[in-house]
Coordinates of C-alpha atoms and ligand atoms in Angstrom, one line a residue:
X1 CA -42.1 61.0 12.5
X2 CA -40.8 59.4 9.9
X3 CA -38.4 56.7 10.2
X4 CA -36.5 54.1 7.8
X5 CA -36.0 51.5 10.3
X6 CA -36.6 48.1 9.8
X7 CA -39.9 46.5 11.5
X8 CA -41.8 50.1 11.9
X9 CA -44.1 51.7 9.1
X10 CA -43.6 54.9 7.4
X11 CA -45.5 57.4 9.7
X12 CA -46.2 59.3 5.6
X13 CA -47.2 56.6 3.3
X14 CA -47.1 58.8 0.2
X15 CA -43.3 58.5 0.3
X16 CA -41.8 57.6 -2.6
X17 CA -40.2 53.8 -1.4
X18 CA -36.3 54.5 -2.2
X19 CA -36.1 50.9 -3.7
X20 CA -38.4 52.0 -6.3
X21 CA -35.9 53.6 -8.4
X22 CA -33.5 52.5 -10.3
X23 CA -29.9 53.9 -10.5
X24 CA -30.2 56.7 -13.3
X25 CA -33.4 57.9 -11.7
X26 CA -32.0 58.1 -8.6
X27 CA -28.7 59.8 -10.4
X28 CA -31.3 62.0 -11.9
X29 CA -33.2 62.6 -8.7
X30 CA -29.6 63.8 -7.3
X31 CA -28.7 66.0 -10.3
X32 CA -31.7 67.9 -9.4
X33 CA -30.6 68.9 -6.8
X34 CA -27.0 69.6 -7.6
X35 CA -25.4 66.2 -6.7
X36 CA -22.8 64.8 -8.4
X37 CA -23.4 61.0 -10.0
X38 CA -20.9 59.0 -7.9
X39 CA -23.6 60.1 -4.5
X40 CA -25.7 57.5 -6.6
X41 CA -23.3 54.6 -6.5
X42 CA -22.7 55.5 -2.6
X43 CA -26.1 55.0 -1.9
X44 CA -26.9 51.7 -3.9
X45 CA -23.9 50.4 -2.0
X46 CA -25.3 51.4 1.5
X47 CA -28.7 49.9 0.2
X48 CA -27.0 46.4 -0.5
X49 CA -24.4 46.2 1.4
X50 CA -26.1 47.4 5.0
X51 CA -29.3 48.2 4.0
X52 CA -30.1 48.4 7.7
X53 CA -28.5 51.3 8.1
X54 CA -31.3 53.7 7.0
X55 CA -30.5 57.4 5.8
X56 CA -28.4 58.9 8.8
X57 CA -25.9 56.4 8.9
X58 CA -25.0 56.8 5.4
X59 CA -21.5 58.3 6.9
X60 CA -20.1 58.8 3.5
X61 CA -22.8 61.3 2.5
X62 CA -23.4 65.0 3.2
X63 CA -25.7 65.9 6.3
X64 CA -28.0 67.7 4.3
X65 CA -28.2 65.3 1.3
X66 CA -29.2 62.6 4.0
X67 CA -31.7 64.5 5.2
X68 CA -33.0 65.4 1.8
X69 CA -33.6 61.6 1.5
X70 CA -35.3 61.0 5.0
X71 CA -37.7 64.0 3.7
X72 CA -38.4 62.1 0.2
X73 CA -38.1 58.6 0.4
X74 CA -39.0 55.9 2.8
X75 CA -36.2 52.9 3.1
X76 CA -38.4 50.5 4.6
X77 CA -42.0 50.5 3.9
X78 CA -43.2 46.7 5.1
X79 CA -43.1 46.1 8.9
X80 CA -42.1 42.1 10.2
X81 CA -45.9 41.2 11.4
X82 CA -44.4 37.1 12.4
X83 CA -41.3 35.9 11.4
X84 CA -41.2 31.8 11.6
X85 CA -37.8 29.4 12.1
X86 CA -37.2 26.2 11.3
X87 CA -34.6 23.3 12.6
X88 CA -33.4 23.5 9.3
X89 CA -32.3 27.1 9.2
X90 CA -35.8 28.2 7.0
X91 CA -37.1 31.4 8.3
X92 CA -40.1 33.1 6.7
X93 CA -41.3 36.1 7.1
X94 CA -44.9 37.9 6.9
X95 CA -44.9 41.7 6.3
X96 CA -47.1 43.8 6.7
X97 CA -47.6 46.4 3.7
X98 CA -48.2 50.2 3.8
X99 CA -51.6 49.9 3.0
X100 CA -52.4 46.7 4.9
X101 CA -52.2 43.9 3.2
X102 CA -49.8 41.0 3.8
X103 CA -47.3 39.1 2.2
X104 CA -45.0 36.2 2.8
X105 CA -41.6 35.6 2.0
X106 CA -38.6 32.9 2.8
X107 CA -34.9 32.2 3.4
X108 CA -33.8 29.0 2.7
X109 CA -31.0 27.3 4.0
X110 CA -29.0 23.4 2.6
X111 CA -25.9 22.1 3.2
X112 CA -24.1 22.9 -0.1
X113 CA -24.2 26.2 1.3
X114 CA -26.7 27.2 -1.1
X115 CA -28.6 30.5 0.5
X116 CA -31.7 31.1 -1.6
X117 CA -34.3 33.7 -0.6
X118 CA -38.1 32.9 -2.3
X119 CA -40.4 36.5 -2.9
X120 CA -43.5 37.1 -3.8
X121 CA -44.6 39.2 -6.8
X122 CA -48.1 40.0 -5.5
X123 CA -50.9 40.4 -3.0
X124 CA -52.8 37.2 -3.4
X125 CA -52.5 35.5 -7.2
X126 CA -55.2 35.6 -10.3
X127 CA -54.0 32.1 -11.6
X128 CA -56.6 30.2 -9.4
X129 CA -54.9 27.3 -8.6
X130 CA -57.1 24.8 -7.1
X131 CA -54.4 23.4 -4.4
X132 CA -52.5 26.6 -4.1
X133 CA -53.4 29.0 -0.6
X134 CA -51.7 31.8 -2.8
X135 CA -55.0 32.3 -4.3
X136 CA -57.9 31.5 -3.0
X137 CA -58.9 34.7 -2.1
X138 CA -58.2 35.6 -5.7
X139 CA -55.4 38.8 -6.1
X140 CA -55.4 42.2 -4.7
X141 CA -52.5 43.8 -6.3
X142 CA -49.1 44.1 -7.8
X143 CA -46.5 44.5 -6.1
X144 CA -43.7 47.6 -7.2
X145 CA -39.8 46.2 -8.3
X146 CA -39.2 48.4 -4.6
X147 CA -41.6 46.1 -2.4
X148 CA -40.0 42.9 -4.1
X149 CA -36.3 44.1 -3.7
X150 CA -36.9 44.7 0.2
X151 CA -38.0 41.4 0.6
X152 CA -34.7 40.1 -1.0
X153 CA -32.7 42.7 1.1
X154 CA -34.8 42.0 4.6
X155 CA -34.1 38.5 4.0
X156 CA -30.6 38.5 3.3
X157 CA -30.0 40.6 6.4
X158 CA -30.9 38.0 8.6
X159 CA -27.9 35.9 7.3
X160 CA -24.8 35.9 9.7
X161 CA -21.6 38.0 7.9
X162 CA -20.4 34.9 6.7
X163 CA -23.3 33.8 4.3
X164 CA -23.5 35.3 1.2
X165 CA -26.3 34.9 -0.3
X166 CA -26.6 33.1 -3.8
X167 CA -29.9 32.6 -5.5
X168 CA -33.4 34.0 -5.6
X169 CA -36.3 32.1 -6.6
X170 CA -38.8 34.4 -7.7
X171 CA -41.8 31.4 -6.2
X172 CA -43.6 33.2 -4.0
X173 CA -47.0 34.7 -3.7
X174 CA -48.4 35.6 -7.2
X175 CA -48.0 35.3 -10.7
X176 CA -44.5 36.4 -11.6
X177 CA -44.8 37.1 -15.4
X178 CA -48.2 38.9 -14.6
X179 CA -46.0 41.7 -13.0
X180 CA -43.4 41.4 -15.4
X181 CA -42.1 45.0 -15.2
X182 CA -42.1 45.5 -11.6
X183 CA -40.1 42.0 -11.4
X184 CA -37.8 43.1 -13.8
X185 CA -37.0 46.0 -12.0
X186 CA -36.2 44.3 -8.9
X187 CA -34.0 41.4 -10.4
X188 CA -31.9 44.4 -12.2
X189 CA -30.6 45.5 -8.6
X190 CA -30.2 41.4 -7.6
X191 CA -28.4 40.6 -10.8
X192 CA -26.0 43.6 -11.3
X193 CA -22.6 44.0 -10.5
X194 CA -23.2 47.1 -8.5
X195 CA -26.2 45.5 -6.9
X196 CA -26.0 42.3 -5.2
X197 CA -24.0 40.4 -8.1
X198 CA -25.5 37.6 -8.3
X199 CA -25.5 35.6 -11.5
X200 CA -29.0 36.0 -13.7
X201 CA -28.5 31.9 -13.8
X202 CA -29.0 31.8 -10.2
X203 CA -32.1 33.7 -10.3
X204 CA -35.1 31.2 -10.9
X205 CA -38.6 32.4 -12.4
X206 CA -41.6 30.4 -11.4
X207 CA -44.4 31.1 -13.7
X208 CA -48.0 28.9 -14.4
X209 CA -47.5 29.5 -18.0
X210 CA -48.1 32.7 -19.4
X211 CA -46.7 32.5 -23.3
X212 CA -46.6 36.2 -24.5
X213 CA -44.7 37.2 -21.1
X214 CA -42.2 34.1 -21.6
X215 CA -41.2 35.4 -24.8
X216 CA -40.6 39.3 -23.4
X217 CA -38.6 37.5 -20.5
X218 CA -36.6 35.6 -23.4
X219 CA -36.0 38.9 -25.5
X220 CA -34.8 40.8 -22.2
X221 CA -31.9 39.1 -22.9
X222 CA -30.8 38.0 -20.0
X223 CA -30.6 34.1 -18.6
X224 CA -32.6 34.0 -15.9
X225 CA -33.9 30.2 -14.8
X226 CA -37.4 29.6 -16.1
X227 CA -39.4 27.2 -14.4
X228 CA -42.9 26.3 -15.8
X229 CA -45.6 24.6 -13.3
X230 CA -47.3 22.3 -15.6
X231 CA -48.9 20.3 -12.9
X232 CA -50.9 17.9 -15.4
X233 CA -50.0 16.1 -18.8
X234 CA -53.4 16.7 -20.8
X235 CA -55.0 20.1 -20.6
X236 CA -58.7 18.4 -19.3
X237 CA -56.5 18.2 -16.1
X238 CA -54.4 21.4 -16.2
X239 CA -57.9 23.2 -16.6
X240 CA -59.4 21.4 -13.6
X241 CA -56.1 22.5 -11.7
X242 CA -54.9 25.6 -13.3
X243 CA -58.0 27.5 -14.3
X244 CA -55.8 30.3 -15.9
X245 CA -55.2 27.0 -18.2
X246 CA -58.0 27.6 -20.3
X247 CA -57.2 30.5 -22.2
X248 CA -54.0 29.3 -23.0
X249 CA -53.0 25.6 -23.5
X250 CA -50.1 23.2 -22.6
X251 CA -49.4 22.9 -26.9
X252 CA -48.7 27.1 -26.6
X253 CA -46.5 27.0 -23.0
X254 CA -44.6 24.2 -25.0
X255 CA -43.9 26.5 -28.3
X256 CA -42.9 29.3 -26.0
X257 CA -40.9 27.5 -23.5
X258 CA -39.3 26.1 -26.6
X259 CA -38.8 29.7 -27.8
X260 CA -37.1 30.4 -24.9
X261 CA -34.8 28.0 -24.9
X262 CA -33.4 28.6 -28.2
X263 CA -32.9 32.5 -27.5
X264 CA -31.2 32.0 -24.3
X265 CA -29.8 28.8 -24.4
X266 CA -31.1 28.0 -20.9
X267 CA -33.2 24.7 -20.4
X268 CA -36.3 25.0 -18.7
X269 CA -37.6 23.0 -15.6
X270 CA -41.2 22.0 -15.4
X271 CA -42.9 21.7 -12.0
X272 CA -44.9 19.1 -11.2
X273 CA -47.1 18.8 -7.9
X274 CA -47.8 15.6 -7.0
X275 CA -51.4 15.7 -6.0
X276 CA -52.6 11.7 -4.7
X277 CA -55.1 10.2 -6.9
X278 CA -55.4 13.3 -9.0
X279 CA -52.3 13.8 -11.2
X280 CA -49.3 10.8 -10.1
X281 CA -50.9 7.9 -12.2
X282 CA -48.5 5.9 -14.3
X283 CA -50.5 6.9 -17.0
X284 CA -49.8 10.6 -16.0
X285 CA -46.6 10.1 -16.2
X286 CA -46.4 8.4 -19.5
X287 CA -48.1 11.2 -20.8
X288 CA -46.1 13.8 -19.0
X289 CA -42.9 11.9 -20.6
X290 CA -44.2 11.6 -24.4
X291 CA -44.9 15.6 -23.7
X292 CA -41.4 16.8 -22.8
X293 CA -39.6 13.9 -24.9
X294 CA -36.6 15.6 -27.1
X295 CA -37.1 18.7 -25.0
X296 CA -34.0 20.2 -23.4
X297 CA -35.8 20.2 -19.8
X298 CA -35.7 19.0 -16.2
X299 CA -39.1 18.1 -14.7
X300 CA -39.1 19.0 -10.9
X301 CA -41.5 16.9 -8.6
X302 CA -43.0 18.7 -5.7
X303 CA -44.8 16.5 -3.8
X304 CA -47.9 17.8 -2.6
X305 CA -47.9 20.0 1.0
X306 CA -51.3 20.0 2.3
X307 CA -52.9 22.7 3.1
X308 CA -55.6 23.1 5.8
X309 CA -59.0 23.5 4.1
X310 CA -57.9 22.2 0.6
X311 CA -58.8 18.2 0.0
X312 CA -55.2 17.5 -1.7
X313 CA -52.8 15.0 -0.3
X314 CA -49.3 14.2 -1.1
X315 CA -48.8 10.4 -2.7
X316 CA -46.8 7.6 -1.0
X317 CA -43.1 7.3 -1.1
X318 CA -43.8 4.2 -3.4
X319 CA -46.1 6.1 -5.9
X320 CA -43.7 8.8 -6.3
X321 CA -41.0 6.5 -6.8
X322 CA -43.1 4.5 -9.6
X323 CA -43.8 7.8 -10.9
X324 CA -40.1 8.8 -10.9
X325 CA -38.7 5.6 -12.5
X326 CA -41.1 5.9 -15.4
X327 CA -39.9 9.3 -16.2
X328 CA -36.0 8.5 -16.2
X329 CA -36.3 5.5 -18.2
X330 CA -38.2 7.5 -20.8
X331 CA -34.8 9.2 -20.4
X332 CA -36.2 12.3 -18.8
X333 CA -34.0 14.4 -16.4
X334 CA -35.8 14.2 -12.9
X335 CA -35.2 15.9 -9.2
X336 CA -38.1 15.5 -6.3
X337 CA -37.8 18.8 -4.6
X338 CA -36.2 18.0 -1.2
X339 CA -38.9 20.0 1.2
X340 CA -38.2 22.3 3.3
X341 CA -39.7 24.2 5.9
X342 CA -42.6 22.3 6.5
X343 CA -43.1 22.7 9.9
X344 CA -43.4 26.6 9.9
X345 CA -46.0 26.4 6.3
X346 CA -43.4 27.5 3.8
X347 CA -45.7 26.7 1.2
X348 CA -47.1 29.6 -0.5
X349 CA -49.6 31.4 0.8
X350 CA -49.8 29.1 4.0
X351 CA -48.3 31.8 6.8
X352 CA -50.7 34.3 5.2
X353 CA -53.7 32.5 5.8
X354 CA -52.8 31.0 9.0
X355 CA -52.7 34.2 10.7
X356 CA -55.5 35.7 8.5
Ligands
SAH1 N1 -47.3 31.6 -9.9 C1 -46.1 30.9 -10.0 C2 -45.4 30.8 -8.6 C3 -46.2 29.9 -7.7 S1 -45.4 29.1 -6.3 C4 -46.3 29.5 -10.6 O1 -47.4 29.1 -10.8 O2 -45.3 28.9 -10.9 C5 -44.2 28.0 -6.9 C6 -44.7 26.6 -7.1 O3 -45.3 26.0 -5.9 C7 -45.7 26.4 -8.2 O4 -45.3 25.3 -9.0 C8 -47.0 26.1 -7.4 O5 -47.9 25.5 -8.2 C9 -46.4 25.2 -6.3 N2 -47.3 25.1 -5.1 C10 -48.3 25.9 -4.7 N3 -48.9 25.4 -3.6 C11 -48.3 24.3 -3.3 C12 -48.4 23.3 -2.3 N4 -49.3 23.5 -1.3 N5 -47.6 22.2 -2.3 C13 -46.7 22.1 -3.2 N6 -46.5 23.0 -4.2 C14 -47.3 24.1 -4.3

């Protein structure tokens, strides 16, 4: 039996997933089969509107057109394996994907009424990151645009009625610009107005730094957030912590990320994980400041969340702050990402492996 209910599997995994498609091939899809266009738009809106509906509770469609789409196209195809709540109103969830692997993703919660959902963009992550759980086991797969939309849609059903949500940080599991397409895909259906609306400057793109994809991102034309993790000021260091580093260079993430800016008018944010003894030297941070000097940018400080197995740390208070204060008076624009969701391993990669 097949069944397009949340939290149970596709009994026929060869199903096409419904998210997959985007709204002219699923006009076209319809038109094969003699419906008229506006069934389209019906359907997109039961998809982000009450996506937990499934097929036969599409009330506003024929009996037999629902059917047709139960026989053709699974709605869900990731199953909740855990699903993890914090104090702070963080839930993450791990789901389970048709052909067995796992990934993680998270709703996050603060008190400017900010609701932010985080997805991943693959099965595991190529980039190597030496502090990262993400990808230690190195990647499996891509992800499709459908199996990062459902994510965003299983997430934002958990919010009550009166939360809207309203941003998406595209920050979780995997390289984000080494799925460009499929991403692309899926942040069509978040950003458009007959999708879920929400503004392409509310939609954030975490990337380690890959120049050729951050030019195609810039000449989509559309202003999504770009955030580069540089992690280190000198690339000796980046290569020791970003071995994807190699190939590429800070000097030709900088000419891109410069590239960027001046197509889409939208300053960039560095990230910048605070490793102890490794990267948070006042001499890092001179460096890191001569770097990024004249460039429209934010630098965003993440300090370090440990993970079990890896021999990182997170600085003191007082080393971040020394690290901080000789940023700003280089006149650098700084914010220390207030962590959340600690408690229930919201870093990513960290759920995944601790139910491996
Ligand atoms: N591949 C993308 C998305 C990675 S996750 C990228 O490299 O940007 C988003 C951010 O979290 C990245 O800056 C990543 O380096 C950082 N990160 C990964 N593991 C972390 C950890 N344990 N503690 C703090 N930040 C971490």
């Amino acid at each position: 039996m097949t069944t397009d209910r949340p939290g149970t599997l596709p009994s026929r995994c060869d199903m096409h997933h419904l998210l997959d498609l985007e709204l002219d091939e699923l006009t076209a899809w319809l038109a094969d089969r003699g419906y008229p266009k506006y069934r389209a738009a019906q359907i997109r809106k039961w998809i982000v509107e009450s996506p937990r509906t499934g097929f036969n509770g599409m009330s506003d469609l024929p009996k037999k057109l629902r059917s047709e789409l139960g026989e053709t196209f699974a709605f869900w195809t990731m199953a909740e394996a855990a699903r993890q709540e914090s104090e702070d109103g963080t839930q993450k969830l791990l789901l389970g994907l048709h052909d067995g692997d796992r990934i993680e993703c998270v709703l996050l919660r603060d008190d400017r009424g900010h609701r932010t959902v985080c997805v991943s963009t693959q099965v595991g992550c190529a980039m190597g990151c030496v502090f990262c759980a993400s990808g230690l086991d190195g990647v499996r797969r891509n992800l499709t645009g459908g199996e990062i939309l459902e994510q965003v849609l299983r997430l934002k059903s958990l919010l009550p009625v009166e939360e809207r949500l309203s941003h998406v940080v595209v920050m979780g599991m995997g390289e984000p610009l080494a799925n460009l397409d499929a991403m692309l895909r899926a942040l069509r259906v978040v950003t458009s107005p007959d999708g879920l609306g929400i503004s392409a400057r509310r939609v954030t793109i975490s990337t380690v730094g890959l120049p050729p994809a951050i030019r195609r991102l810039a000449e989509s034309g559309v202003q999504y957030h770009l955030a580069v993790s540089l992690h280190a000021p000198n690339d000796p260091l980046r290569n020791e912590l970003i071995p994807a580093n190699r190939k590429v260079g800070i000097q030709s993430i900088l000419e891109a990320t410069d590239d960027y800016f001046a197509t889409t008018g939208r300053r960039v944010t560095f990230e910048y994980v605070l490793l102890a003894d490794v990267n948070d030297g006042e001499q890092h941070a001179r460096q890191l400041a001569s770097l990024l000097k004249g460039r429209p940018s934010l630098i965003n400080l993440i300090p370090y969340n440990p993970v079990a197995g890896l021999p990182y740390q997170t600085p003191s208070p007082d080393r971040t702050a020394r690290f901080v204060e000789i940023l700003e008076s280089a006149g650098l624009a700084v914010k220390t990402r207030y962590r959340k969701g600690d408690r229930i391993d919201a870093a990513c990669g960290q759920l995944r492996r601790s139910r491996a």
